[in-house]
mmCIF file of C-alpha atoms in Angstrom:
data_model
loop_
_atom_site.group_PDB
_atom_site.id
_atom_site.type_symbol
_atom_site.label_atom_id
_atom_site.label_comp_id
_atom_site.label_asym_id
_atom_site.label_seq_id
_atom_site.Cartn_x
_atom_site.Cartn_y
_atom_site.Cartn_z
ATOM 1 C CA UNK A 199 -56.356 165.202 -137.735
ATOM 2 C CA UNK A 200 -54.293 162.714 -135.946
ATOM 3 C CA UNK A 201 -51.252 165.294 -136.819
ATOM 4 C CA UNK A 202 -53.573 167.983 -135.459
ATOM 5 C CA UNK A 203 -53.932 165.727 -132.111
ATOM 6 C CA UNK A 204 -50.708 164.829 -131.195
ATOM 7 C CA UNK A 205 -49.597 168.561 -131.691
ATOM 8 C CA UNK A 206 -52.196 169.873 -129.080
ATOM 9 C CA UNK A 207 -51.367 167.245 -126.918
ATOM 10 C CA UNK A 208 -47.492 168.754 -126.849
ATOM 11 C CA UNK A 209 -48.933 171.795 -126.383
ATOM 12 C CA UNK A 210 -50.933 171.142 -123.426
ATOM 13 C CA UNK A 211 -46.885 170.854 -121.930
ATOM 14 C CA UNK A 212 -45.897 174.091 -124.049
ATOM 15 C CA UNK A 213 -48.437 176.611 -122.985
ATOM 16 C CA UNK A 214 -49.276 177.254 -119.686
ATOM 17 C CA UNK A 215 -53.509 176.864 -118.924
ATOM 18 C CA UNK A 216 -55.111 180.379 -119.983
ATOM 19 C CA UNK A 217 -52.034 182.019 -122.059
ATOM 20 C CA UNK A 218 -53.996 184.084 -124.063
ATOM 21 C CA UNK A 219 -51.131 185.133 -126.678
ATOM 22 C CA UNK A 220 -50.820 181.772 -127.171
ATOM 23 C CA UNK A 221 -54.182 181.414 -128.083
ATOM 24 C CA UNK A 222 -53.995 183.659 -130.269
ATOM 25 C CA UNK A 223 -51.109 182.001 -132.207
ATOM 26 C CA UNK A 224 -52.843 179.128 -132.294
ATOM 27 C CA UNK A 225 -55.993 180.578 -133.511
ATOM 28 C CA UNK A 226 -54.010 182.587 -136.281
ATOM 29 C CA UNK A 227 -51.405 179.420 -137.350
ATOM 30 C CA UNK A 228 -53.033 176.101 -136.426
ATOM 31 C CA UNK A 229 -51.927 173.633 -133.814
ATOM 32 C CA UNK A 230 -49.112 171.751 -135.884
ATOM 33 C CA UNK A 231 -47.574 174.883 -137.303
ATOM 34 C CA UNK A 232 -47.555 176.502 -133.925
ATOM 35 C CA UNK A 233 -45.851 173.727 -132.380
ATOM 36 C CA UNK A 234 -42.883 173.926 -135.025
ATOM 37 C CA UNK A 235 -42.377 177.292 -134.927
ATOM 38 C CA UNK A 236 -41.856 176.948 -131.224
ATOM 39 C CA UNK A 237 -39.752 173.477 -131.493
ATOM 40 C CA UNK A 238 -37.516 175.325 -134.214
ATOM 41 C CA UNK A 239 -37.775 178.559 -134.073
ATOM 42 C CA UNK A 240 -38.535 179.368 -137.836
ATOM 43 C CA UNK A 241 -40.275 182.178 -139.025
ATOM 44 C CA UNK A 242 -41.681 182.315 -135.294
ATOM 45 C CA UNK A 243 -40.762 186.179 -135.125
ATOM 46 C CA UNK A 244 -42.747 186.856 -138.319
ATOM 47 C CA UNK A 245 -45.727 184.629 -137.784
ATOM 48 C CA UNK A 246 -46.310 185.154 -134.356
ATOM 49 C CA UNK A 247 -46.925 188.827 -133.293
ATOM 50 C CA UNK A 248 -45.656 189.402 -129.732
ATOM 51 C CA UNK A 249 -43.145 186.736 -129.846
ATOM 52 C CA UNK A 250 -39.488 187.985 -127.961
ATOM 53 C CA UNK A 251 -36.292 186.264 -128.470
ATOM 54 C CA UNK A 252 -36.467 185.271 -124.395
ATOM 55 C CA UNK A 253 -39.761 183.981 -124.770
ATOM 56 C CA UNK A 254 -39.446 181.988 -127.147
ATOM 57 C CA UNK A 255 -36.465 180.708 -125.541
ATOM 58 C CA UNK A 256 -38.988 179.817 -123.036
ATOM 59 C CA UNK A 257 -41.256 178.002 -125.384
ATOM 60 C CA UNK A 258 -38.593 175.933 -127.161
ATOM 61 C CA UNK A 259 -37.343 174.168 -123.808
ATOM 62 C CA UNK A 260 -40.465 173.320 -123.367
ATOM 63 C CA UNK A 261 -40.863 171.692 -126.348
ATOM 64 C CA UNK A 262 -38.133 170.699 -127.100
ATOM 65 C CA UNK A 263 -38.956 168.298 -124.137
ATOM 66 C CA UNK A 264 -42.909 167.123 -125.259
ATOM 67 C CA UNK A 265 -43.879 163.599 -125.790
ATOM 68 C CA UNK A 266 -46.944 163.938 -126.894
ATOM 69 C CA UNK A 267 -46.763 159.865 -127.605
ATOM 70 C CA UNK A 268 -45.939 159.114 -123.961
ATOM 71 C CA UNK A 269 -48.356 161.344 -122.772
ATOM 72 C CA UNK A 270 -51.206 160.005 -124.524
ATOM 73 C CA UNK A 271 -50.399 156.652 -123.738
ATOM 74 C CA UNK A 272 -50.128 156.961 -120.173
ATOM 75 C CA UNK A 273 -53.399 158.842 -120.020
ATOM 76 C CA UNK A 274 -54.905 155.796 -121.995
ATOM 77 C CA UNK A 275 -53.449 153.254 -119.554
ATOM 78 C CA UNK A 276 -55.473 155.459 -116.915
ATOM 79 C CA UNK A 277 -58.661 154.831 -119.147
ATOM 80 C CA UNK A 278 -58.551 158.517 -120.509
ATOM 81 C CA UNK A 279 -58.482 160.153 -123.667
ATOM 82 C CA UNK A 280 -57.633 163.688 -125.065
ATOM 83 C CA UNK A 281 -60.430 165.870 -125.727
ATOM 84 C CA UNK A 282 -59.751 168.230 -128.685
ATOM 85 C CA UNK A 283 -61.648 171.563 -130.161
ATOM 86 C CA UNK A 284 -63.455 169.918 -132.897
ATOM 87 C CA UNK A 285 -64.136 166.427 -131.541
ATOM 88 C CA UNK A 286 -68.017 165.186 -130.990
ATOM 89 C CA UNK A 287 -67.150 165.544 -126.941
ATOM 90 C CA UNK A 288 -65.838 168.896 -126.951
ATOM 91 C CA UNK A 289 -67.811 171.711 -124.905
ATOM 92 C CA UNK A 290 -68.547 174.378 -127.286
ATOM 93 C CA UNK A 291 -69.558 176.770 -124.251
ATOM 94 C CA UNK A 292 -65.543 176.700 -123.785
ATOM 95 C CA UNK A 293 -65.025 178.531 -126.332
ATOM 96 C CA UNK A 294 -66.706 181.466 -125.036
ATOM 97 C CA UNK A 295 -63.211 181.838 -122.837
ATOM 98 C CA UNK A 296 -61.765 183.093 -126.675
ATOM 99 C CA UNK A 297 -57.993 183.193 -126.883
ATOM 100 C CA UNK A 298 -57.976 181.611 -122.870
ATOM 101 C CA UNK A 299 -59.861 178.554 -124.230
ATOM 102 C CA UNK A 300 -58.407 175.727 -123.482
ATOM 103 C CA UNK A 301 -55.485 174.014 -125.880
ATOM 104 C CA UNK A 302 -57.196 170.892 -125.104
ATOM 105 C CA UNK A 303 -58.497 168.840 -122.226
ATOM 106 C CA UNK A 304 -57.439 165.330 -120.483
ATOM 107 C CA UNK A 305 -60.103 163.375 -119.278
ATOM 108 C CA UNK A 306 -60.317 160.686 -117.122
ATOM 109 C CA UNK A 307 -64.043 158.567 -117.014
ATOM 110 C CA UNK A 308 -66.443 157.281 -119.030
ATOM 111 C CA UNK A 309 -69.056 159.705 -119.399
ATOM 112 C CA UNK A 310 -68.972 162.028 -122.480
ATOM 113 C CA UNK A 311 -67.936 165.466 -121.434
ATOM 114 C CA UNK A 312 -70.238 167.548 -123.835
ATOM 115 C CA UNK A 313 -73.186 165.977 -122.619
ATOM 116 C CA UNK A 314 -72.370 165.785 -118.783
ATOM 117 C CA UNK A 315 -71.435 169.911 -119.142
ATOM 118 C CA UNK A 316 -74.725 170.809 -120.787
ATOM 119 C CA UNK A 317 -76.541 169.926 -117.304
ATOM 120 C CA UNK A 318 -74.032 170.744 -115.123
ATOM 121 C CA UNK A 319 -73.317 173.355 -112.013
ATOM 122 C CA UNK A 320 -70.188 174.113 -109.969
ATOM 123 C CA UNK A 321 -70.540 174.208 -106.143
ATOM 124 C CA UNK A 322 -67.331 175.925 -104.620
ATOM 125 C CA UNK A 323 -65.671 177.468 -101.569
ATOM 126 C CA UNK A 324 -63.604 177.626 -99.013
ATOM 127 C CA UNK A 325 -61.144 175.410 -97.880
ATOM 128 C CA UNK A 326 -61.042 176.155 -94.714
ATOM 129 C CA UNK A 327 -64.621 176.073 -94.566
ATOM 130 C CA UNK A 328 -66.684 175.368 -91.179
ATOM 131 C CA UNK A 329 -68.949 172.700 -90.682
ATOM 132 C CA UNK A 330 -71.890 174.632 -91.656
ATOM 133 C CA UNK A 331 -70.135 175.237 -95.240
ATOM 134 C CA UNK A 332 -69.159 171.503 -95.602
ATOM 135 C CA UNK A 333 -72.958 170.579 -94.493
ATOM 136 C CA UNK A 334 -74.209 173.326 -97.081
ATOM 137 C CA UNK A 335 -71.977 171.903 -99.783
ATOM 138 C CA UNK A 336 -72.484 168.343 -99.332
ATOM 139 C CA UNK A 337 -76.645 169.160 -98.853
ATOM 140 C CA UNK A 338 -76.288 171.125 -102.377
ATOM 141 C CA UNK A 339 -74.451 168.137 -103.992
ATOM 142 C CA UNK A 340 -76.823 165.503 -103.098
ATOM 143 C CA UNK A 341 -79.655 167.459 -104.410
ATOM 144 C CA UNK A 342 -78.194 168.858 -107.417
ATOM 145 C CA UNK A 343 -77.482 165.076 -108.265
ATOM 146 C CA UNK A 344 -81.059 164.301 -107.284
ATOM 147 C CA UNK A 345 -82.464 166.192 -109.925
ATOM 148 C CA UNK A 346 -80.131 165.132 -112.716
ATOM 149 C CA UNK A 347 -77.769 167.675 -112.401
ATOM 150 C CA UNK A 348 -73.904 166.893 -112.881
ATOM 151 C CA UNK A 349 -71.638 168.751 -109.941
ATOM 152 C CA UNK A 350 -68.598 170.373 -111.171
ATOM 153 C CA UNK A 351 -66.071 171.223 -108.885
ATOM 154 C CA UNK A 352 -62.278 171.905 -108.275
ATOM 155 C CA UNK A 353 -61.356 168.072 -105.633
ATOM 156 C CA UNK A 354 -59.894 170.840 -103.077
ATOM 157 C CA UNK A 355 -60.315 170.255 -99.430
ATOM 158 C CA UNK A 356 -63.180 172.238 -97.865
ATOM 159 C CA UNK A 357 -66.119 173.059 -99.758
ATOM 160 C CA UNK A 358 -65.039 171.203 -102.933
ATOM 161 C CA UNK A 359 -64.739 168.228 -101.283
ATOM 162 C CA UNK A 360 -68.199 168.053 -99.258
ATOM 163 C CA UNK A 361 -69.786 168.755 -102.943
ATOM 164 C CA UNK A 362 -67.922 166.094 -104.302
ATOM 165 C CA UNK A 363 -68.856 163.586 -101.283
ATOM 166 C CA UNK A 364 -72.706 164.732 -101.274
ATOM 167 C CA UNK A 365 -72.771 163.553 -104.960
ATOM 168 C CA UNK A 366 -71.417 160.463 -104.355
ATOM 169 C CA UNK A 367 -73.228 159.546 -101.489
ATOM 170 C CA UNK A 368 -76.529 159.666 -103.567
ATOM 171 C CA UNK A 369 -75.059 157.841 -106.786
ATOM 172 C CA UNK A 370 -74.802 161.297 -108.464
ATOM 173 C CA UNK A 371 -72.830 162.548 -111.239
ATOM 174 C CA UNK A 372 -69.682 164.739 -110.355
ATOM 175 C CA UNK A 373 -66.974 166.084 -112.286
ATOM 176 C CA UNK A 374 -63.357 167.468 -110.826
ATOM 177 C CA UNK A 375 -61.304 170.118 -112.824
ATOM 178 C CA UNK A 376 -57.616 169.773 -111.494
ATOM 179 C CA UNK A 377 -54.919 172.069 -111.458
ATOM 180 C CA UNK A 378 -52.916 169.250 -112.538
ATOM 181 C CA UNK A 379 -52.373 166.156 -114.242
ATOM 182 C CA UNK A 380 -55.554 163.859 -114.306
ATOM 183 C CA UNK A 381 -52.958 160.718 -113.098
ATOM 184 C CA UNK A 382 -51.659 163.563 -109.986
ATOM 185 C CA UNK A 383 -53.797 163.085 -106.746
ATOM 186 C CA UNK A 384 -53.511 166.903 -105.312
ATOM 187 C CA UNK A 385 -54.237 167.319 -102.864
ATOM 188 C CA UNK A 386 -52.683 164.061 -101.504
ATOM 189 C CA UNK A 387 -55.438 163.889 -98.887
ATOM 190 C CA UNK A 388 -58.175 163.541 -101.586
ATOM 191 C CA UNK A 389 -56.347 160.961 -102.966
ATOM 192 C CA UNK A 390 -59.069 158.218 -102.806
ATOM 193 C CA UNK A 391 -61.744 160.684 -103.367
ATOM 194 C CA UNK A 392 -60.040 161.624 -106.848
ATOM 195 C CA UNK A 393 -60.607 158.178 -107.110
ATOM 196 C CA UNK A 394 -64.123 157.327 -106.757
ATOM 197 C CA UNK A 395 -64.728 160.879 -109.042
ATOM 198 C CA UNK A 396 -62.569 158.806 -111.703
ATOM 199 C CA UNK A 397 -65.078 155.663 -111.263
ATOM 200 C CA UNK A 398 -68.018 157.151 -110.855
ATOM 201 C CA UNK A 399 -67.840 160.705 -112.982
ATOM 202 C CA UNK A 400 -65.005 162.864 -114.585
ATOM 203 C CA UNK A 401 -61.673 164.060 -114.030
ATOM 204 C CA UNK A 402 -60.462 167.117 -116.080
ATOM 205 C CA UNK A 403 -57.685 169.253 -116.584
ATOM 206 C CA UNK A 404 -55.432 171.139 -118.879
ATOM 207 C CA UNK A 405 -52.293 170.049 -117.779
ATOM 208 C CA UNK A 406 -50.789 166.683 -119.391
ATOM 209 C CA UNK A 407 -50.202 163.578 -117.393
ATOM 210 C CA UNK A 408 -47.753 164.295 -114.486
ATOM 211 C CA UNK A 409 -47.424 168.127 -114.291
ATOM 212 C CA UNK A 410 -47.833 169.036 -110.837
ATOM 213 C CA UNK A 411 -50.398 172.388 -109.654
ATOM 214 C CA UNK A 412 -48.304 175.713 -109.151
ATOM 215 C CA UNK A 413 -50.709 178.800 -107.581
ATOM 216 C CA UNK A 414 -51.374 180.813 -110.607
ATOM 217 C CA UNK A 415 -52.642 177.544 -112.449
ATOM 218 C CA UNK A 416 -54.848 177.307 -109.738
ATOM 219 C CA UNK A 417 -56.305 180.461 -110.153
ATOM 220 C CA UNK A 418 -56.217 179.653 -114.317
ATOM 221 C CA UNK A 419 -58.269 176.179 -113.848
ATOM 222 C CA UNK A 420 -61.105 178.118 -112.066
ATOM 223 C CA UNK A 421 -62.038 180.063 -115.827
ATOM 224 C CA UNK A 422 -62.629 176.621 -116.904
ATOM 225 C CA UNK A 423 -65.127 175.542 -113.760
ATOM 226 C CA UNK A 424 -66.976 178.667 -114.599
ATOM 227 C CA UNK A 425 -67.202 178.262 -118.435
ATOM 228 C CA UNK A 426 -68.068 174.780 -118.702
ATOM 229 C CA UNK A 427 -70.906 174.906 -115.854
ATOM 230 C CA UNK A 428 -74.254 177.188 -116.713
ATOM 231 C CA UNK A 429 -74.089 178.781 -113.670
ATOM 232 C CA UNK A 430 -71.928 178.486 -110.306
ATOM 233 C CA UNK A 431 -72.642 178.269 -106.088
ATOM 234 C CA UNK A 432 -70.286 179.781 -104.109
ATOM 235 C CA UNK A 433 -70.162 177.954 -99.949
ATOM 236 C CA UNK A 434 -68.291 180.137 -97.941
ATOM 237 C CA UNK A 435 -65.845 182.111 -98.990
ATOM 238 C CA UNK A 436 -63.755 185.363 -97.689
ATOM 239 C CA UNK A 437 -62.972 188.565 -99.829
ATOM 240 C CA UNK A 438 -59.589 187.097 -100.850
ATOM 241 C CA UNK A 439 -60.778 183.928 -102.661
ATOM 242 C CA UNK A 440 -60.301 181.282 -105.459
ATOM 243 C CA UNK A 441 -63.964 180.687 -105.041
ATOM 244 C CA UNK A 442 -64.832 184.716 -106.155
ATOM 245 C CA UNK A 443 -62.383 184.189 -109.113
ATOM 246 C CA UNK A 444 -64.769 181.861 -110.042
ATOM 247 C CA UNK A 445 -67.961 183.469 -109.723
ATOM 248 C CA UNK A 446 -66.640 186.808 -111.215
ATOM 249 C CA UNK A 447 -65.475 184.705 -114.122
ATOM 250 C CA UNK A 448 -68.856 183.237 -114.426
ATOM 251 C CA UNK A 449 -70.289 186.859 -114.402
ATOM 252 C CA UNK A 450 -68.314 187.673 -117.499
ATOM 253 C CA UNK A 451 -69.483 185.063 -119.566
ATOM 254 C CA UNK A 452 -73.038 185.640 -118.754
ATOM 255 C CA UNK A 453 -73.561 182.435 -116.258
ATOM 256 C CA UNK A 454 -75.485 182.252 -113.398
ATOM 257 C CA UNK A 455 -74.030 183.035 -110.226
ATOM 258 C CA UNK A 456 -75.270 182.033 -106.800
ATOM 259 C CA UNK A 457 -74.373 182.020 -102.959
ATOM 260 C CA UNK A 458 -75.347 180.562 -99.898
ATOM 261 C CA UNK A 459 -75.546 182.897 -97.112
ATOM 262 C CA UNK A 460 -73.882 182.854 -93.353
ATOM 263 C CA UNK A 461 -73.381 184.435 -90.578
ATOM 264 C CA UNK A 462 -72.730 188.158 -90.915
ATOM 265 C CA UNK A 463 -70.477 187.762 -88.245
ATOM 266 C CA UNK A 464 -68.275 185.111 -90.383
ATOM 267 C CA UNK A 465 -65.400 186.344 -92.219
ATOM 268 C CA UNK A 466 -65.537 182.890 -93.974
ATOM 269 C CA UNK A 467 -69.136 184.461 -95.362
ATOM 270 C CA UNK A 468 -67.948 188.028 -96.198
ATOM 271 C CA UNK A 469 -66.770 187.004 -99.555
ATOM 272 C CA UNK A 470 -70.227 185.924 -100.254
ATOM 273 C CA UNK A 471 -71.938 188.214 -98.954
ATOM 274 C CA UNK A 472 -70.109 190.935 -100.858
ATOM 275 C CA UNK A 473 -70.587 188.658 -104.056
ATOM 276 C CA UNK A 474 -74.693 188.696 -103.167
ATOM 277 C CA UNK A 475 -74.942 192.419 -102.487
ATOM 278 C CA UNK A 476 -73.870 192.582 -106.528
ATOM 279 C CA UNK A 477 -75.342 190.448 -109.510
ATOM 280 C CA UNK A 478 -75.392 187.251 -106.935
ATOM 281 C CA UNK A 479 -78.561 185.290 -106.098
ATOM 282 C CA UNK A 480 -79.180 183.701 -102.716
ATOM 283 C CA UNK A 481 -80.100 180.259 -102.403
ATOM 284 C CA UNK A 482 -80.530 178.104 -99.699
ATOM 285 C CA UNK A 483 -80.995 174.311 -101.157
ATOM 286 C CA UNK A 484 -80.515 172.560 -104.267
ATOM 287 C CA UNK A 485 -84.339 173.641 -105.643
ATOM 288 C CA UNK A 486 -83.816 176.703 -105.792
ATOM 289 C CA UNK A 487 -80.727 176.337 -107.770
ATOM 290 C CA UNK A 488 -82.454 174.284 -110.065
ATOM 291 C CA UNK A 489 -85.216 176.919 -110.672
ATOM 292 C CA UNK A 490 -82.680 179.808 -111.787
ATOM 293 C CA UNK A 491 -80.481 177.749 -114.275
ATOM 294 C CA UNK A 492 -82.905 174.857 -115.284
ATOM 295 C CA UNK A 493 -85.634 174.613 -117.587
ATOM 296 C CA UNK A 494 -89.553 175.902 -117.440
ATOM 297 C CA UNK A 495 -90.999 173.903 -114.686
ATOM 298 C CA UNK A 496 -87.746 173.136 -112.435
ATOM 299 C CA UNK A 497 -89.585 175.384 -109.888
ATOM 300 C CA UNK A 498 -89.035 175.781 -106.161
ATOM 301 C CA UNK A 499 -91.547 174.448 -103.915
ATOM 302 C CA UNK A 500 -93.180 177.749 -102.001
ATOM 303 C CA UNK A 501 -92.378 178.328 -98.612
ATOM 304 C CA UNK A 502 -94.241 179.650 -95.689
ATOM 305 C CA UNK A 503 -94.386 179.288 -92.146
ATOM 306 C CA UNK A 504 -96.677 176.736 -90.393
ATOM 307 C CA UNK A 505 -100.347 176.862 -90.604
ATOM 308 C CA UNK A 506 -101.958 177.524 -87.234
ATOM 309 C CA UNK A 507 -105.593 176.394 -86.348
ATOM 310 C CA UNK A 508 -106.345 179.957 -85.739
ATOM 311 C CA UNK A 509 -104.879 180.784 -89.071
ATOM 312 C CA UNK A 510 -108.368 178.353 -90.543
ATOM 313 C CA UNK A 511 -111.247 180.271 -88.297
ATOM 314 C CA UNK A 512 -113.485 183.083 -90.502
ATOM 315 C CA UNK A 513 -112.918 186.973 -89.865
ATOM 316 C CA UNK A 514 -115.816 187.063 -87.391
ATOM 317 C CA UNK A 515 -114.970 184.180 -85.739
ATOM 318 C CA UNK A 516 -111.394 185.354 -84.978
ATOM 319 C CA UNK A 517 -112.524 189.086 -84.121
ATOM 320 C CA UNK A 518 -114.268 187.303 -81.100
ATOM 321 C CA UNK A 519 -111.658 185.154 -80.374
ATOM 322 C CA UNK A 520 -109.251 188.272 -79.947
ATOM 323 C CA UNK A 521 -111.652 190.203 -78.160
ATOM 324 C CA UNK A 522 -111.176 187.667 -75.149
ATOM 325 C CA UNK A 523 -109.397 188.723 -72.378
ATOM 326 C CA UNK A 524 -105.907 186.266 -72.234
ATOM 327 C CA UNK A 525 -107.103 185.753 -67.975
ATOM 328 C CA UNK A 526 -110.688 185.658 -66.202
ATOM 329 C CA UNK A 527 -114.392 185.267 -67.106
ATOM 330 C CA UNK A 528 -116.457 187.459 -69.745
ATOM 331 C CA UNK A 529 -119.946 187.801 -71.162
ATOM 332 C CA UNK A 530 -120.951 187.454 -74.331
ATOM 333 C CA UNK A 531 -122.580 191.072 -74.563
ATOM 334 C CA UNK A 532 -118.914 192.486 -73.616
ATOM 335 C CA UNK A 533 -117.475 190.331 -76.454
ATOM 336 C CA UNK A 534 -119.887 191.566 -78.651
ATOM 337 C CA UNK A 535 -119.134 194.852 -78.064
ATOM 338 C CA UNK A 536 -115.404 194.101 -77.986
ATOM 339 C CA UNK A 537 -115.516 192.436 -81.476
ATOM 340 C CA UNK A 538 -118.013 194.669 -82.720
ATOM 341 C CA UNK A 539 -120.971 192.502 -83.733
ATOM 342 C CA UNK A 540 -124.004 191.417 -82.315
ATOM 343 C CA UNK A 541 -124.772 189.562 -79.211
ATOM 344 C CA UNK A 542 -126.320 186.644 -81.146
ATOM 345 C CA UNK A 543 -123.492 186.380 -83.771
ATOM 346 C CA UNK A 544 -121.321 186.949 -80.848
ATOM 347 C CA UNK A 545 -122.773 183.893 -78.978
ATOM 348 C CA UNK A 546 -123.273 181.708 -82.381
ATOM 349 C CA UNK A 547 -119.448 181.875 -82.738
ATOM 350 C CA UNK A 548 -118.413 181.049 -79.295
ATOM 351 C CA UNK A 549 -120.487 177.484 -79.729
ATOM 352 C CA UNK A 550 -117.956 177.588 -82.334
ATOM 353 C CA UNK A 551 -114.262 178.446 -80.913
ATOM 354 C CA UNK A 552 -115.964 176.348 -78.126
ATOM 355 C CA UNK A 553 -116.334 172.942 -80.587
ATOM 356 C CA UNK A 554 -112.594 173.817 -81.935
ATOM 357 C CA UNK A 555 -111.047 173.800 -78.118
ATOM 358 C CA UNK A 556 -110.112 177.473 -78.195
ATOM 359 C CA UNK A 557 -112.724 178.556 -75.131
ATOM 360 C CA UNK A 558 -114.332 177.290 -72.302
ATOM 361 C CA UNK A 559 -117.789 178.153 -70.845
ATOM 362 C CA UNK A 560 -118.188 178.594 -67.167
ATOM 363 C CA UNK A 561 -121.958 179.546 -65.968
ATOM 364 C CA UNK A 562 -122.875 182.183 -67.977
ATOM 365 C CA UNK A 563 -119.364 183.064 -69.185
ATOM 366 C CA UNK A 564 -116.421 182.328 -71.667
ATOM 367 C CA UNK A 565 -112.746 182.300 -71.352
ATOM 368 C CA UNK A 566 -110.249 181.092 -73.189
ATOM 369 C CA UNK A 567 -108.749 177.424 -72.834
ATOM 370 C CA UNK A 568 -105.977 176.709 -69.992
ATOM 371 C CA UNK A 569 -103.335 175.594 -72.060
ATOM 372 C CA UNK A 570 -101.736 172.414 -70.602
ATOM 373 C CA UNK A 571 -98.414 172.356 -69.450
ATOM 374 C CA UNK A 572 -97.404 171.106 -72.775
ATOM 375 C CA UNK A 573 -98.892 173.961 -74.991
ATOM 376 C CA UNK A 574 -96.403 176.239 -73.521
ATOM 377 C CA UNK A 575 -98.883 179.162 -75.111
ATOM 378 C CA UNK A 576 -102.279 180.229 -75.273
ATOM 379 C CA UNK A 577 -104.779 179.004 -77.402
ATOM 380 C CA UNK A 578 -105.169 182.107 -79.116
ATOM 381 C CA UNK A 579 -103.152 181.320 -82.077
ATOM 382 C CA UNK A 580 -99.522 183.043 -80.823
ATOM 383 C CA UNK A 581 -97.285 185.387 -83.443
#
C-alpha cells in the first residue's frame, strides 16, 4: 500500500486534475505500474491505449521530475496528509466523476474529509460580485453552518470568499478546494483567510505541494466542488461563468442545484437566472437550502405576510366594516343594507368594530376611526 501511496502522490505532479485518459490507465494498470510505464517508457505503447510517442514525451518529463518523498513531507510539515482511493477518509461520492476522479487529494486540517463531505454544500459565484452577492453569500454561510452543515467552496475573491467569512464568523465548518497546492495562498489577497480555513476547517486540492493554478485547472477543480458536496448554491453569476461550470457539473451527477435570485436588470444575475429557468431551484436563505438536500424534518419555516387586525374579525363582521363609507357619517339601516344583513346584526357588530377601535359613533351614526397622523392609513385593514 505504502508503494501504492507514494506512486499516486507522483502522480498528482504527472497528470494534470481531470485527465480522463489517464484515468483510465490508471484504472486499467494500477497506480505503481502506471507510474513506471510513464518514468520509463516500457511497454507504455502496448498497455496504455491512446498513448502517442509526444505524449508520452510529455508524461516522462514530468516524472522524471516527481518527488513523491519531498512532497509528502512538506505537506506533513503543513499538518496535512494525502488522501488516497481506498483509505477510511476517502469520499466515495468522488468516484461518481469515473475516469475524472481524482488521482488523489492533499489535505490540509484536522477534520476527516469523508465525514465533513457527507453533510456538506458548496456556495459559489462571482468574483466580481456586488454587495448584495457578498451579503447573500456570507448570510448563506452563516446559516448553513448554523444547522450543521459544512460549506464547501473554491477561497476565490467574491462570492467564495463572503461564504467562507460567513462560516467563520459563526464558528462554522468550511472547506476550500484550490486550484493549487494546499501550501500556495492564491489568490494572494486571501492569504490569511486560507489560513483561518486551514485552522478552523479544510483545505483541498489535487495539485501537490507548490504547483501554482493555471485557468483550465481552475475550471477542472470546480468537478470536484460539485462531486464532493450533495448539492450546490450559485450567488451571482453571469452567462460566462466558473460558478455555472459548477452547477452544470452538479446536474450531471444528479446533485442538487440551487440559486439565489437578483435583479433582472443585473448581468451579474443573468447567469443565474438562466441556470433557474432550467433544473435550478430558488432559494433565498440557508432554510430553505437545508429543506431540499437535508433529511425528513429539515423543513423551511412557512412564510406569509403580516397578520392584520382586520385579517382576525368574522365574515359578517368585516362585510360591515367594508360597507362603511372611507369619509362622513352613516346609519346603521344603510349599513345593513350595504352589507346585506339585518339591521340588528348590523348594529350588534358595530358595538363590535366599535370595542376593536375600527369605528366611531357620533349621535345616531358610525364612521370609521380618524387614523392619527401616525397610522398613515385607514383603519379598514389596507391591501
Amino acid at each position: 500500500m505504502e508503494g501504492e501511496r507514494l506512486a499516486r502522490a507522483a502522480l498528482t505532479r504527472v497528470v494534470e486534475p481531470g485527465d480522463e485518459r489517464a484515468g483510465a490507465w490508471l484504472r486499467r494498470v494500477g497506480a505503481v505500474e502506471l507510474l513506471r510505464a510513464l518514468r520509463t517508457g516500457y511497454g507504455a505503447a502496448e498497455r496504455l491505449p491512446g498513448m502517442t510517442a509526444v505524449r508520452l514525451e510529455g508524461y516522462r518529463l514530468r516524472a522524471a521530475a516527481a518527488d513523491p518523498a519531498r512532497d509528502l513531507a512538506a505537506v506533513a510539515a503543513l499538518g496535512g496528509r494525502l488522501v488516497c482511493p481506498g483509505d477510511r477518509e476517502w469520499p466515495s461520492q468522488l468516484d461518481d466523476l469515473g475516469d475524472a476522479r481524482p488521482v488523489a487529494l492533499w489535505v490540509r486540517g484536522r477534520p476527516d474529509l469523508r465525514l465533513w463531505a457527507l453533510r456538506s454544500v458548496a456556495v459559489v459565484g462571482a468574483r466580481a460580485c456586488t454587495p448584495y452577492g457578498a451579503h447573500m453569500a456570507a448570510t448563506l454561510g452563516a446559516g448553513l453552518a448554523e444547522r450543521g452543515w459544512v460549506v464547501v467552496s473554491g477561497a476565490a475573491f467574491g462570492v467564495d470568499g463572503a461564504a467562507h467569512r460567513g462560516v467563520l464568523a459563526v464558528g462554522g465548518a468550511t472547506a476550500a478546494v484550490l486550484a493549487c497546492g494546499v501550501d500556495v495562498p492564491y489568490p494572494r489577497g486571501h492569504a490569511e483567510l486560507i489560513g483561518r480555513v486551514a485552522q478552523q476547517g479544510l483545505v483541498v486540492a489535487e495539485l501537490p505541494p507548490g504547483d501554482h493554478p493555471t485557468r483550465a485547472r481552475f475550471v477542472l477543480r470546480n468537478r470536484v466542488i460539485a462531486a464532493l458536496t450533495r448539492g450546490t448554491v450559485v450567488v451571482e453569476a453571469e452567462y460566462r461563468s466558473g460558478s455555472l461550470v459548477t452547477a452544470r457539473q452538479a446536474q450531471r451527477l444528479g446533485r442538487f442545484v440551487m440559486g439565489v435570485p437578483g435583479p433582472a436588470t443585473s448581468g451579474l444575475s443573468a447567469g443565474v437566472h438562466e441556470l433557474l429557468r432550467g433544473e435550478g431551484v430558488l432559494v433565498t436563505e440557508a432554510s430553505e437550502v437545508a429543506e431540499l438536500i437535508g433529511e425528513i424534518g429539515d423543513l423551511a419555516p412557512a412564510r406569509r405576510g403580516p397578520v392584520l387586525p382586520r385579517d382576525r374579525l368574522d365574515p359578517i363582521a368585516a362585510k360591515v366594516l367594508d360597507a362603511l363609507p372611507y369619509h362622513g357619517l352613516t346609519s346603521p339601516r344603510d349599513l345593513a343594507r350595504g352589507a346585506g344583513t339585518s339591521a340588528d346584526e348590523t348594529l350588534g357588530r358595530l358595538y363590535e368594530l366599535h370595542s376593536l377601535g375600527f369605528v366611531e359613533r357620533e349621535g345616531d351614526g358610525w364612521r370609521l376611526t380618524r387614523p392619527s397622523p401616525r397610522d398613515g392609513a385607514v383603519r379598514r385593514g389596507g391591501s
